[in-house]
PDB file of C-alpha atoms in Angstrom:
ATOM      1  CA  UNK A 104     121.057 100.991  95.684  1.00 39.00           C
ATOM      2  CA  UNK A 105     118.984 104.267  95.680  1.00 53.00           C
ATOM      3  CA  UNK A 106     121.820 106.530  96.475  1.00 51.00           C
ATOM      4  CA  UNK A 107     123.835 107.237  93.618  1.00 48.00           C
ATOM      5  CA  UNK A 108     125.585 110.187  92.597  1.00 47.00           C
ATOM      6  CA  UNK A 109     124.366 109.041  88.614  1.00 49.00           C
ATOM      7  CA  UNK A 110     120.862 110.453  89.683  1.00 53.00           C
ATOM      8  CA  UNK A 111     118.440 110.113  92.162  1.00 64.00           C
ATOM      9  CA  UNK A 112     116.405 107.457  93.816  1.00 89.00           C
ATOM     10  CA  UNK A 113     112.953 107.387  95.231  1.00 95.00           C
ATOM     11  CA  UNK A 114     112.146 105.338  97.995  1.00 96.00           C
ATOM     12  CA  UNK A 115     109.089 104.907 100.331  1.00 96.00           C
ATOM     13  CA  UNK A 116     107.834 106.465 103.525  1.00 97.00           C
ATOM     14  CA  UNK A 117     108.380 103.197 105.162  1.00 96.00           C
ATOM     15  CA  UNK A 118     112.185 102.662 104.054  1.00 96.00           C
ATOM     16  CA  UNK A 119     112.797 106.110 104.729  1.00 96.00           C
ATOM     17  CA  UNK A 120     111.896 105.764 108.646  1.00 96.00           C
ATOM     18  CA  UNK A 121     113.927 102.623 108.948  1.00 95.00           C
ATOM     19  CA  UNK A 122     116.988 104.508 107.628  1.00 94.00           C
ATOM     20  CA  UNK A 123     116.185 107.177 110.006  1.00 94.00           C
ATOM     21  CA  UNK A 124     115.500 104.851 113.017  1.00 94.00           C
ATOM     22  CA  UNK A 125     118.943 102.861 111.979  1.00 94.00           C
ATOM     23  CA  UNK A 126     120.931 106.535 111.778  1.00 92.00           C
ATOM     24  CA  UNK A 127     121.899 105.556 108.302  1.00 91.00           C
ATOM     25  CA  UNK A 128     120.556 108.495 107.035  1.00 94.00           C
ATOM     26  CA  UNK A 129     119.213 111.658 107.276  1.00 95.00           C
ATOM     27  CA  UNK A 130     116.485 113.578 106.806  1.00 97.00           C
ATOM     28  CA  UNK A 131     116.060 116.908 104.868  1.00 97.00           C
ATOM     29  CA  UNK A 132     112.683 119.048 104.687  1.00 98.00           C
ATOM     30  CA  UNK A 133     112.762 120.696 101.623  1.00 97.00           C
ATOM     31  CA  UNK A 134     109.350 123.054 102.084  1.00 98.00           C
ATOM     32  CA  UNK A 135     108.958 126.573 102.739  1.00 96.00           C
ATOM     33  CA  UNK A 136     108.613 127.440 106.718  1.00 97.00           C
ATOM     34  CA  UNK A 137     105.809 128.075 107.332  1.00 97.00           C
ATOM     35  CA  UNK A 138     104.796 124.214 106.085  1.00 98.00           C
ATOM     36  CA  UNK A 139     107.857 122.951 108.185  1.00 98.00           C
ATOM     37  CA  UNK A 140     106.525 124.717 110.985  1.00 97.00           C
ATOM     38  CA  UNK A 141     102.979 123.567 110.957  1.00 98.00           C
ATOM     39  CA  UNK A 142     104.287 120.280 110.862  1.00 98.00           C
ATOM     40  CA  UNK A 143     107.715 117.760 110.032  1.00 98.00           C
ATOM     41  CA  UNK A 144     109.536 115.058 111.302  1.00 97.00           C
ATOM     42  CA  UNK A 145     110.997 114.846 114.417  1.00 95.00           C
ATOM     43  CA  UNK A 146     114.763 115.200 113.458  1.00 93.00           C
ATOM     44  CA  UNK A 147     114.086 116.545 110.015  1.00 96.00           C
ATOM     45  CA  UNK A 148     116.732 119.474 108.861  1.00 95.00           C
ATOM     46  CA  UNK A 149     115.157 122.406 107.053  1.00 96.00           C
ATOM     47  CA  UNK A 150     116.961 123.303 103.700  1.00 95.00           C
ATOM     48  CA  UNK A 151     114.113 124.847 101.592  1.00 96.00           C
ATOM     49  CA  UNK A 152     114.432 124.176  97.442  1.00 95.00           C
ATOM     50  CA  UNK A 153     114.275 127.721  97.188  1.00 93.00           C
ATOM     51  CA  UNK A 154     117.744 128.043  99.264  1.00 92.00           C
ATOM     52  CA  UNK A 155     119.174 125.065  97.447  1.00 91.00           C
ATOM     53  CA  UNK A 156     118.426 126.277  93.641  1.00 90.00           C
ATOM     54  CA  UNK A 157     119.629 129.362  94.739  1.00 88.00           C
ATOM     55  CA  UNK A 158     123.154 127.805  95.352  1.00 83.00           C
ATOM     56  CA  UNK A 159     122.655 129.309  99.480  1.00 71.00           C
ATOM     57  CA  UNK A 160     122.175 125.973 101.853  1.00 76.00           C
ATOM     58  CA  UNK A 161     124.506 123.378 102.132  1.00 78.00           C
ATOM     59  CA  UNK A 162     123.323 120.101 102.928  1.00 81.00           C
ATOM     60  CA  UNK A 163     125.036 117.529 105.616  1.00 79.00           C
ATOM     61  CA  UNK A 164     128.067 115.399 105.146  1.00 77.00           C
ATOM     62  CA  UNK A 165     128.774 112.248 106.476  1.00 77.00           C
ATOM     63  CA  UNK A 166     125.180 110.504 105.485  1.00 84.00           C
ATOM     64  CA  UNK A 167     122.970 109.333 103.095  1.00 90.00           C
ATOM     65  CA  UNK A 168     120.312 112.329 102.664  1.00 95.00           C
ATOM     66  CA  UNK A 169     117.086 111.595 102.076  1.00 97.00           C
ATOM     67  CA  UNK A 170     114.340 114.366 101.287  1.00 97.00           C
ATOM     68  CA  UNK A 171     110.936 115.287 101.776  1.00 98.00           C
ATOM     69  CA  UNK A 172     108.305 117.928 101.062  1.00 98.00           C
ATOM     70  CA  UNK A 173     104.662 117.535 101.397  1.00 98.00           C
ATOM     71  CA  UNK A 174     103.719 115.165  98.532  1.00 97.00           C
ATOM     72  CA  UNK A 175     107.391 114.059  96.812  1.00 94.00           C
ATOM     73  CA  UNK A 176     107.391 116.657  94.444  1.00 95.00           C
ATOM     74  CA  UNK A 177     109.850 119.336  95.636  1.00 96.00           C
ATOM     75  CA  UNK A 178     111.855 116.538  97.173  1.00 97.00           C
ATOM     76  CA  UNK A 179     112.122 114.905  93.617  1.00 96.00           C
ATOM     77  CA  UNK A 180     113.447 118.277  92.702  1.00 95.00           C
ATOM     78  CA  UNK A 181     115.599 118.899  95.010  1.00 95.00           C
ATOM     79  CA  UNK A 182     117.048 115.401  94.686  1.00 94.00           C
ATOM     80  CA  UNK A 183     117.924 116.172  91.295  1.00 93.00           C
ATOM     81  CA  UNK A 184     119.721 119.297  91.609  1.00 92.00           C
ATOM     82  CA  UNK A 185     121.951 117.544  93.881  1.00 91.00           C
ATOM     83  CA  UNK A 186     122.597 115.039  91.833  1.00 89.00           C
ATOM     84  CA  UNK A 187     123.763 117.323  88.955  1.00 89.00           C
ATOM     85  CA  UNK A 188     125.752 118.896  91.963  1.00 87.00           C
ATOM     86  CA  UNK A 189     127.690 115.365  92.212  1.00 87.00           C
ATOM     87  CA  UNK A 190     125.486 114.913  95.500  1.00 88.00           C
ATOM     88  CA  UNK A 191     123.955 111.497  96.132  1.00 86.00           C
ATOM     89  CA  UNK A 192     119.978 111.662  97.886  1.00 93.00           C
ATOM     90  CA  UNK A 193     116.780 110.117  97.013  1.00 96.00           C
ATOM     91  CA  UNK A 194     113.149 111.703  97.771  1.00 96.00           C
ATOM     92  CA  UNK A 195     110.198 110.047  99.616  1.00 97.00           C
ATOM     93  CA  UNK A 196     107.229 109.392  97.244  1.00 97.00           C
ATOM     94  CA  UNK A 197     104.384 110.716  98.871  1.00 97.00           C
ATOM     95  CA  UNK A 198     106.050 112.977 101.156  1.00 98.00           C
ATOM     96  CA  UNK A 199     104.705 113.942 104.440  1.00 98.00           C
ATOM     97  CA  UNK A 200     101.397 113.498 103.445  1.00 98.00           C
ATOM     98  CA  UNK A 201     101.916 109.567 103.670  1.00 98.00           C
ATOM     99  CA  UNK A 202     104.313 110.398 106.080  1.00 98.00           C
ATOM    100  CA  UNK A 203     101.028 111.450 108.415  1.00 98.00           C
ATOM    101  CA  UNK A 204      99.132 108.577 106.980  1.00 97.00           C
ATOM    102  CA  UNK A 205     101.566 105.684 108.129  1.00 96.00           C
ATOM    103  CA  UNK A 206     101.341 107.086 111.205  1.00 97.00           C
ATOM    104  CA  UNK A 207     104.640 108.365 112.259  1.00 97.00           C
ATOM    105  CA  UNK A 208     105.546 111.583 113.979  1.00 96.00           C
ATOM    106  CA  UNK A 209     104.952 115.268 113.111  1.00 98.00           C
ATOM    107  CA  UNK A 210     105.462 118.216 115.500  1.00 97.00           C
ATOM    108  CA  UNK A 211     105.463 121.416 114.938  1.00 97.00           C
ATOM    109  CA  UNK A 212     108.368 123.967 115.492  1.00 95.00           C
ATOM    110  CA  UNK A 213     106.912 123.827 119.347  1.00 95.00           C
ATOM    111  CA  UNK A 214     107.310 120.171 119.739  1.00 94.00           C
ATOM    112  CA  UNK A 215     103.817 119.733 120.051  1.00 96.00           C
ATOM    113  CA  UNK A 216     101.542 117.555 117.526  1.00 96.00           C
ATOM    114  CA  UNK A 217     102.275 118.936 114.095  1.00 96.00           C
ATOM    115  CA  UNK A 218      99.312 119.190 110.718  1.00 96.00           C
ATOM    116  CA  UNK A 219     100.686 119.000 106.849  1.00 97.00           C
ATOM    117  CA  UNK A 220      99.543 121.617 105.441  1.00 94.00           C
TER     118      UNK A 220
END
């Protein structure tokens, strides 16, 4: 099982969207805004890195999080910080770059067709 509290998991852009589709999980954009506003997933919270090293966001209760940045890096980051926090995620490898390449959603903060930048 990729969620642990023991340390975080990685999982793909493909297993990530089922979770999402089956509301088993969600999803948590990790970038800066102005990347989550060029373009993210439909649904996607924004909690940058920068707010959660800094001890300011709180992430959600209640489901599995799963996180994202643009190429899994950040994400992997992110995922680990939680875990030292006791907090159980795991991080898309590849991010929303192979988010974009599968072909699933981005919009930007209008709604309209999103880029990754």
């Amino acid at each position: 099982m990729p969620f642990s509290p023991h340390g975080p998991g990685r999982i793909t852009v493909a297993r990530a969207h089922r979770l999402l589709r089956d509301g088993t999980a969600v999803l948590v954009d990790v970038r800066e805004a102005d990347e989550y506003r060029a373009g993210h997933a439909p649904g996607a919270l924004f909690v940058p890195l920068s707010h959660l090293a800094a001890g300011a966001a709180a992430v959600p209760d209640g489901k599995d999080l799963v996180l994202i940045c643009r190429s899994g890096n950040r994400s992997r980051q992110a995922a680990a910080l939680l875990a030292e926090r006791g907090v159980a995620a795991v991080d898309v490898i590849g991010g929303m770059i192979d988010w974009a390449a599968e072909g699933l959603p981005v919009q930007d903060a209008h709604g309209a067709a999103g880029t990754v930048v």
